Amino acid sequence: MVRMKVLDPTAPPPEIGADPGPDAGTLAGRLVGLRYDRTWRSFEWVIDEWTTKLGDAGADVRPWCAGNRIGEEGERTRAQLERFVDEVDVAVVGLGN
């Protein structure tokens, strides 16, 4: 019987600390922004779940879908991002995965 060895060409993940970042503090009465885009459509289910949980904690939630990053649409996206950041108290902008 012929045996085969499959090699995994992927590198191991970098060793980084498990620091979750600064504590957002109490969420009641605060505006939490959730930034997403159309590249991972199932993340919209996550947004639905987080919106419910954050609302239960007393927060208002504002999802924001980022547009294209080049050309005229890129300029609009950048302006919208600046407004989004200025208006929210806390922002979730990625999963870090």
Tab-separated table of N, CA, C and O in Angstrom:
chain	number	residue	atom	x	y	z
A	1	MET	N	0.851	-1.183	0.000
A	1	MET	CA	0.000	0.000	0.000
A	1	MET	C	0.895	1.245	0.000
A	1	MET	O	1.814	1.373	0.789
A	2	VAL	N	0.608	2.150	-0.882
A	2	VAL	CA	1.368	3.389	-0.980
A	2	VAL	C	0.806	4.400	0.009
A	2	VAL	O	-0.399	4.590	0.109
A	3	ARG	N	1.686	5.033	0.744
A	3	ARG	CA	1.262	6.069	1.698
A	3	ARG	C	1.731	7.427	1.198
A	3	ARG	O	2.734	7.535	0.517
A	4	MET	N	0.995	8.414	1.561
A	4	MET	CA	1.293	9.760	1.121
A	4	MET	C	1.375	10.667	2.342
A	4	MET	O	0.635	10.494	3.308
A	5	LYS	N	2.246	11.615	2.318
A	5	LYS	CA	2.349	12.589	3.397
A	5	LYS	C	1.930	13.947	2.829
A	5	LYS	O	2.488	14.409	1.838
A	6	VAL	N	0.942	14.556	3.461
A	6	VAL	CA	0.464	15.858	3.019
A	6	VAL	C	1.150	16.921	3.862
A	6	VAL	O	1.103	16.877	5.096
A	7	LEU	N	1.797	17.848	3.215
A	7	LEU	CA	2.491	18.933	3.911
A	7	LEU	C	1.589	20.149	4.004
A	7	LEU	O	0.877	20.480	3.064
A	8	ASP	N	1.641	20.822	5.126
A	8	ASP	CA	0.851	22.034	5.342
A	8	ASP	C	1.768	23.236	5.113
A	8	ASP	O	2.689	23.466	5.900
A	9	PRO	N	1.527	24.014	4.058
A	9	PRO	CA	2.425	25.128	3.743
A	9	PRO	C	2.153	26.403	4.555
A	9	PRO	O	2.851	27.394	4.393
A	10	THR	N	1.163	26.389	5.413
A	10	THR	CA	0.838	27.609	6.148
A	10	THR	C	1.792	27.828	7.311
A	10	THR	O	2.257	26.881	7.947
A	11	ALA	N	2.052	29.064	7.573
A	11	ALA	CA	2.928	29.430	8.700
A	11	ALA	C	2.108	29.427	9.981
A	11	ALA	O	0.893	29.630	9.959
A	12	PRO	N	2.760	29.199	11.102
A	12	PRO	CA	2.021	29.268	12.368
A	12	PRO	C	1.602	30.716	12.639
A	12	PRO	O	2.247	31.663	12.165
A	13	PRO	N	0.527	30.897	13.407
A	13	PRO	CA	0.107	32.266	13.712
A	13	PRO	C	1.155	32.973	14.567
A	13	PRO	O	1.899	32.326	15.306
A	14	PRO	N	1.232	34.299	14.467
A	14	PRO	CA	2.214	35.023	15.284
A	14	PRO	C	1.842	34.932	16.760
A	14	PRO	O	0.671	34.815	17.112
A	15	GLU	N	2.850	34.967	17.591
A	15	GLU	CA	2.601	34.972	19.027
A	15	GLU	C	2.324	36.407	19.455
A	15	GLU	O	3.192	37.277	19.345
A	16	ILE	N	1.110	36.644	19.891
A	16	ILE	CA	0.729	37.977	20.341
A	16	ILE	C	0.037	37.859	21.689
A	16	ILE	O	-0.476	36.797	22.047
A	17	GLY	N	0.018	38.945	22.403
A	17	GLY	CA	-0.649	38.949	23.686
A	17	GLY	C	-2.157	38.877	23.513
A	17	GLY	O	-2.702	39.237	22.476
A	18	ALA	N	-2.827	38.417	24.535
A	18	ALA	CA	-4.285	38.294	24.484
A	18	ALA	C	-4.975	39.538	25.022
A	18	ALA	O	-6.101	39.483	25.468
A	19	ASP	N	-4.309	40.671	24.969
A	19	ASP	CA	-4.869	41.931	25.469
A	19	ASP	C	-6.092	42.314	24.646
A	19	ASP	O	-5.989	42.533	23.444
A	20	PRO	N	-7.264	42.400	25.258
A	20	PRO	CA	-8.472	42.738	24.500
A	20	PRO	C	-8.611	44.227	24.204
A	20	PRO	O	-9.550	44.645	23.532
A	21	GLY	N	-7.709	45.037	24.700
A	21	GLY	CA	-7.803	46.479	24.490
A	21	GLY	C	-8.496	47.155	25.656
A	21	GLY	O	-8.818	46.515	26.662
A	22	PRO	N	-8.749	48.439	25.534
A	22	PRO	CA	-9.343	49.174	26.653
A	22	PRO	C	-10.793	48.776	26.896
A	22	PRO	O	-11.512	48.415	25.973
A	23	ASP	N	-11.191	48.833	28.148
A	23	ASP	CA	-12.566	48.546	28.524
A	23	ASP	C	-13.449	49.706	28.056
A	23	ASP	O	-13.119	50.872	28.268
A	24	ALA	N	-14.565	49.383	27.434
A	24	ALA	CA	-15.480	50.423	26.945
A	24	ALA	C	-16.315	51.020	28.069
A	24	ALA	O	-16.986	52.019	27.873
A	25	GLY	N	-16.277	50.404	29.242
A	25	GLY	CA	-17.079	50.903	30.348
A	25	GLY	C	-18.546	50.536	30.166
A	25	GLY	O	-18.896	49.664	29.378
A	26	THR	N	-19.398	51.224	30.895
A	26	THR	CA	-20.832	50.947	30.794
A	26	THR	C	-21.353	51.371	29.421
A	26	THR	O	-20.921	52.378	28.871
A	27	LEU	N	-22.250	50.590	28.874
A	27	LEU	CA	-22.777	50.870	27.538
A	27	LEU	C	-24.122	51.578	27.580
A	27	LEU	O	-24.558	52.125	26.573
A	28	ALA	N	-24.773	51.562	28.733
A	28	ALA	CA	-26.090	52.190	28.854
A	28	ALA	C	-26.007	53.664	28.477
A	28	ALA	O	-25.155	54.399	28.961
A	29	GLY	N	-26.877	54.069	27.561
A	29	GLY	CA	-26.931	55.457	27.135
A	29	GLY	C	-25.855	55.863	26.142
A	29	GLY	O	-25.768	57.027	25.763
A	30	ARG	N	-25.044	54.929	25.692
A	30	ARG	CA	-23.970	55.254	24.746
A	30	ARG	C	-24.346	54.772	23.344
A	30	ARG	O	-25.155	53.873	23.169
A	31	LEU	N	-23.732	55.394	22.357
A	31	LEU	CA	-23.946	55.017	20.961
A	31	LEU	C	-22.794	54.124	20.516
A	31	LEU	O	-21.635	54.546	20.515
A	32	VAL	N	-23.113	52.884	20.160
A	32	VAL	CA	-22.107	51.918	19.729
A	32	VAL	C	-22.215	51.755	18.215
A	32	VAL	O	-23.280	51.434	17.689
A	33	GLY	N	-21.124	52.005	17.529
A	33	GLY	CA	-21.086	51.841	16.080
A	33	GLY	C	-20.513	50.489	15.703
A	33	GLY	O	-19.527	50.044	16.288
A	34	LEU	N	-21.143	49.846	14.743
A	34	LEU	CA	-20.667	48.558	14.226
A	34	LEU	C	-20.337	48.728	12.748
A	34	LEU	O	-21.217	48.878	11.918
A	35	ARG	N	-19.060	48.736	12.436
A	35	ARG	CA	-18.617	48.911	11.055
A	35	ARG	C	-18.533	47.546	10.380
A	35	ARG	O	-18.035	46.581	10.936
A	36	TYR	N	-19.087	47.448	9.179
A	36	TYR	CA	-19.002	46.216	8.415
A	36	TYR	C	-18.881	46.564	6.946
A	36	TYR	O	-18.936	47.725	6.549
A	37	ASP	N	-18.666	45.545	6.132
A	37	ASP	CA	-18.654	45.735	4.679
A	37	ASP	C	-19.316	44.522	4.036
A	37	ASP	O	-19.810	43.641	4.725
A	38	ARG	N	-19.345	44.501	2.735
A	38	ARG	CA	-20.058	43.444	2.014
A	38	ARG	C	-19.194	42.224	1.707
A	38	ARG	O	-19.638	41.307	1.038
A	39	THR	N	-17.939	42.193	2.205
A	39	THR	CA	-17.073	41.063	1.872
A	39	THR	C	-17.411	39.812	2.652
A	39	THR	O	-17.131	38.709	2.205
A	40	TRP	N	-18.001	39.962	3.825
A	40	TRP	CA	-18.370	38.803	4.637
A	40	TRP	C	-19.840	38.960	4.997
A	40	TRP	O	-20.202	39.456	6.047
A	41	ARG	N	-20.709	38.527	4.104
A	41	ARG	CA	-22.142	38.772	4.243
A	41	ARG	C	-22.749	38.146	5.495
A	41	ARG	O	-23.681	38.671	6.073
A	42	SER	N	-22.221	37.013	5.948
A	42	SER	CA	-22.780	36.383	7.136
A	42	SER	C	-22.529	37.220	8.391
A	42	SER	O	-23.173	37.008	9.414
A	43	PHE	N	-21.616	38.196	8.311
A	43	PHE	CA	-21.384	39.083	9.454
A	43	PHE	C	-22.642	39.896	9.773
A	43	PHE	O	-22.822	40.356	10.896
A	44	GLU	N	-23.534	40.029	8.802
A	44	GLU	CA	-24.787	40.739	9.054
A	44	GLU	C	-25.620	40.018	10.121
A	44	GLU	O	-26.354	40.651	10.868
A	45	TRP	N	-25.487	38.693	10.209
A	45	TRP	CA	-26.163	37.955	11.284
A	45	TRP	C	-25.541	38.304	12.630
A	45	TRP	O	-26.232	38.433	13.635
A	46	VAL	N	-24.230	38.447	12.643
A	46	VAL	CA	-23.529	38.847	13.875
A	46	VAL	C	-24.025	40.225	14.308
A	46	VAL	O	-24.301	40.454	15.488
A	47	ILE	N	-24.134	41.137	13.362
A	47	ILE	CA	-24.611	42.486	13.679
A	47	ILE	C	-26.012	42.424	14.286
A	47	ILE	O	-26.299	43.116	15.263
A	48	ASP	N	-26.882	41.594	13.737
A	48	ASP	CA	-28.229	41.448	14.300
A	48	ASP	C	-28.168	40.977	15.752
A	48	ASP	O	-28.861	41.514	16.618
A	49	GLU	N	-27.333	39.984	16.011
A	49	GLU	CA	-27.201	39.460	17.382
A	49	GLU	C	-26.615	40.511	18.317
A	49	GLU	O	-27.099	40.707	19.430
A	50	TRP	N	-25.544	41.175	17.869
A	50	TRP	CA	-24.903	42.179	18.725
A	50	TRP	C	-25.827	43.363	18.966
A	50	TRP	O	-25.832	43.938	20.045
A	51	THR	N	-26.605	43.746	17.958
A	51	THR	CA	-27.545	44.857	18.127
A	51	THR	C	-28.541	44.543	19.236
A	51	THR	O	-28.827	45.381	20.098
A	52	THR	N	-29.038	43.317	19.242
A	52	THR	CA	-29.965	42.897	20.298
A	52	THR	C	-29.282	42.928	21.659
A	52	THR	O	-29.817	43.496	22.621
A	53	LYS	N	-28.103	42.337	21.764
A	53	LYS	CA	-27.387	42.269	23.047
A	53	LYS	C	-27.002	43.661	23.539
A	53	LYS	O	-27.127	43.960	24.730
A	54	LEU	N	-26.518	44.501	22.646
A	54	LEU	CA	-26.137	45.858	23.039
A	54	LEU	C	-27.358	46.671	23.457
A	54	LEU	O	-27.304	47.439	24.416
A	55	GLY	N	-28.460	46.492	22.751
A	55	GLY	CA	-29.707	47.158	23.123
A	55	GLY	C	-30.178	46.713	24.498
A	55	GLY	O	-30.641	47.524	25.305
A	56	ASP	N	-30.037	45.414	24.789
A	56	ASP	CA	-30.396	44.900	26.111
A	56	ASP	C	-29.529	45.533	27.201
A	56	ASP	O	-29.967	45.666	28.347
A	57	ALA	N	-28.302	45.929	26.848
A	57	ALA	CA	-27.393	46.575	27.802
A	57	ALA	C	-27.649	48.079	27.897
A	57	ALA	O	-26.940	48.782	28.611
A	58	GLY	N	-28.631	48.580	27.137
A	58	GLY	CA	-28.993	49.985	27.207
A	58	GLY	C	-28.319	50.880	26.190
A	58	GLY	O	-28.452	52.101	26.236
A	59	ALA	N	-27.590	50.289	25.254
A	59	ALA	CA	-26.892	51.081	24.234
A	59	ALA	C	-27.779	51.308	23.021
A	59	ALA	O	-28.672	50.510	22.725
A	60	ASP	N	-27.532	52.403	22.335
A	60	ASP	CA	-28.080	52.609	20.999
A	60	ASP	C	-27.023	52.101	20.031
A	60	ASP	O	-25.824	52.230	20.288
A	61	VAL	N	-27.447	51.526	18.915
A	61	VAL	CA	-26.512	50.919	17.973
A	61	VAL	C	-26.664	51.547	16.601
A	61	VAL	O	-27.775	51.766	16.130
A	62	ARG	N	-25.539	51.842	15.989
A	62	ARG	CA	-25.545	52.365	14.625
A	62	ARG	C	-24.617	51.519	13.755
A	62	ARG	O	-23.403	51.660	13.817
A	63	PRO	N	-25.184	50.625	12.939
A	63	PRO	CA	-24.348	49.896	11.985
A	63	PRO	C	-23.959	50.829	10.834
A	63	PRO	O	-24.733	51.702	10.450
A	64	TRP	N	-22.776	50.638	10.314
A	64	TRP	CA	-22.328	51.419	9.162
A	64	TRP	C	-21.618	50.490	8.184
A	64	TRP	O	-20.663	49.806	8.536
A	65	CYS	N	-22.107	50.454	6.950
A	65	CYS	CA	-21.524	49.619	5.908
A	65	CYS	C	-20.530	50.442	5.103
A	65	CYS	O	-20.899	51.429	4.457
A	66	ALA	N	-19.272	50.042	5.150
A	66	ALA	CA	-18.226	50.733	4.408
A	66	ALA	C	-18.358	50.430	2.927
A	66	ALA	O	-18.614	49.298	2.536
A	67	GLY	N	-18.170	51.444	2.122
A	67	GLY	CA	-18.226	51.279	0.672
A	67	GLY	C	-16.853	51.012	0.089
A	67	GLY	O	-15.912	50.623	0.792
A	68	ASN	N	-16.742	51.272	-1.188
A	68	ASN	CA	-15.497	51.066	-1.907
A	68	ASN	C	-14.415	52.001	-1.367
A	68	ASN	O	-14.702	53.005	-0.731
A	69	ARG	N	-13.171	51.676	-1.639
A	69	ARG	CA	-12.065	52.473	-1.103
A	69	ARG	C	-11.266	53.210	-2.163
A	69	ARG	O	-10.239	53.785	-1.870
A	70	ILE	N	-11.749	53.173	-3.392
A	70	ILE	CA	-11.028	53.853	-4.463
A	70	ILE	C	-11.969	54.767	-5.235
A	70	ILE	O	-13.181	54.602	-5.208
A	71	GLY	N	-11.388	55.736	-5.906
A	71	GLY	CA	-12.160	56.635	-6.756
A	71	GLY	C	-13.111	57.520	-5.969
A	71	GLY	O	-12.922	57.773	-4.782
A	72	GLU	N	-14.146	57.995	-6.664
A	72	GLU	CA	-15.121	58.880	-6.028
A	72	GLU	C	-15.852	58.187	-4.892
A	72	GLU	O	-16.125	58.787	-3.853
A	73	GLU	N	-16.186	56.913	-5.092
A	73	GLU	CA	-16.858	56.184	-4.013
A	73	GLU	C	-15.940	56.060	-2.798
A	73	GLU	O	-16.390	56.134	-1.655
A	74	GLY	N	-14.653	55.916	-3.030
A	74	GLY	CA	-13.693	55.872	-1.933
A	74	GLY	C	-13.676	57.166	-1.147
A	74	GLY	O	-13.571	57.157	0.084
A	75	GLU	N	-13.799	58.277	-1.839
A	75	GLU	CA	-13.846	59.575	-1.156
A	75	GLU	C	-15.118	59.690	-0.309
A	75	GLU	O	-15.074	60.191	0.815
A	76	ARG	N	-16.237	59.215	-0.845
A	76	ARG	CA	-17.487	59.215	-0.067
A	76	ARG	C	-17.367	58.314	1.161
A	76	ARG	O	-17.797	58.674	2.260
A	77	THR	N	-16.774	57.145	0.967
A	77	THR	CA	-16.594	56.215	2.083
A	77	THR	C	-15.747	56.851	3.171
A	77	THR	O	-16.064	56.757	4.358
A	78	ARG	N	-14.679	57.519	2.780
A	78	ARG	CA	-13.781	58.162	3.764
A	78	ARG	C	-14.532	59.243	4.540
A	78	ARG	O	-14.405	59.344	5.766
A	79	ALA	N	-15.324	60.046	3.859
A	79	ALA	CA	-16.093	61.102	4.534
A	79	ALA	C	-17.125	60.487	5.480
A	79	ALA	O	-17.307	60.963	6.608
A	80	GLN	N	-17.797	59.432	5.038
A	80	GLN	CA	-18.769	58.749	5.900
A	80	GLN	C	-18.085	58.146	7.121
A	80	GLN	O	-18.620	58.200	8.231
A	81	LEU	N	-16.901	57.568	6.926
A	81	LEU	CA	-16.151	56.985	8.036
A	81	LEU	C	-15.801	58.045	9.073
A	81	LEU	O	-15.949	57.820	10.277
A	82	GLU	N	-15.360	59.190	8.621
A	82	GLU	CA	-15.017	60.267	9.553
A	82	GLU	C	-16.237	60.700	10.369
A	82	GLU	O	-16.138	60.901	11.578
A	83	ARG	N	-17.402	60.827	9.716
A	83	ARG	CA	-18.632	61.161	10.445
A	83	ARG	C	-19.000	60.062	11.436
A	83	ARG	O	-19.367	60.338	12.578
A	84	PHE	N	-18.919	58.816	10.998
A	84	PHE	CA	-19.225	57.672	11.841
A	84	PHE	C	-18.373	57.703	13.110
A	84	PHE	O	-18.887	57.587	14.221
A	85	VAL	N	-17.082	57.867	12.953
A	85	VAL	CA	-16.161	57.878	14.095
A	85	VAL	C	-16.454	59.052	15.029
A	85	VAL	O	-16.413	58.908	16.251
A	86	ASP	N	-16.767	60.207	14.466
A	86	ASP	CA	-17.062	61.388	15.290
A	86	ASP	C	-18.364	61.240	16.081
A	86	ASP	O	-18.491	61.800	17.161
A	87	GLU	N	-19.320	60.489	15.542
A	87	GLU	CA	-20.649	60.427	16.151
A	87	GLU	C	-20.816	59.325	17.189
A	87	GLU	O	-21.667	59.440	18.066
A	88	VAL	N	-20.040	58.250	17.118
A	88	VAL	CA	-20.243	57.130	18.050
A	88	VAL	C	-19.351	57.289	19.282
A	88	VAL	O	-18.301	57.923	19.225
A	89	ASP	N	-19.801	56.680	20.375
A	89	ASP	CA	-19.005	56.677	21.604
A	89	ASP	C	-18.032	55.503	21.616
A	89	ASP	O	-16.929	55.603	22.168
A	90	VAL	N	-18.457	54.391	21.066
A	90	VAL	CA	-17.665	53.159	21.008
A	90	VAL	C	-17.851	52.592	19.605
A	90	VAL	O	-18.950	52.608	19.068
A	91	ALA	N	-16.765	52.090	19.014
A	91	ALA	CA	-16.871	51.507	17.676
A	91	ALA	C	-16.250	50.120	17.646
A	91	ALA	O	-15.169	49.918	18.173
A	92	VAL	N	-16.965	49.192	17.026
A	92	VAL	CA	-16.422	47.867	16.732
A	92	VAL	C	-16.142	47.882	15.236
A	92	VAL	O	-17.067	47.993	14.431
A	93	VAL	N	-14.866	47.815	14.878
A	93	VAL	CA	-14.502	47.991	13.479
A	93	VAL	C	-13.880	46.751	12.855
A	93	VAL	O	-13.484	46.780	11.710
A	94	GLY	N	-13.787	45.671	13.597
A	94	GLY	CA	-13.234	44.443	13.057
A	94	GLY	C	-13.199	43.367	14.118
A	94	GLY	O	-13.354	43.642	15.301
A	95	LEU	N	-13.002	42.153	13.668
A	95	LEU	CA	-12.981	41.020	14.594
A	95	LEU	C	-11.576	40.615	14.994
A	95	LEU	O	-11.385	39.831	15.890
A	96	GLY	N	-10.583	41.104	14.272
A	96	GLY	CA	-9.213	40.736	14.583
A	96	GLY	C	-8.889	39.299	14.211
A	96	GLY	O	-7.996	38.694	14.768
A	97	ASN	N	-9.632	38.766	13.286
A	97	ASN	CA	-9.342	37.389	12.894
A	97	ASN	C	-8.507	37.429	11.650
A	97	ASN	O	-8.458	36.815	10.773
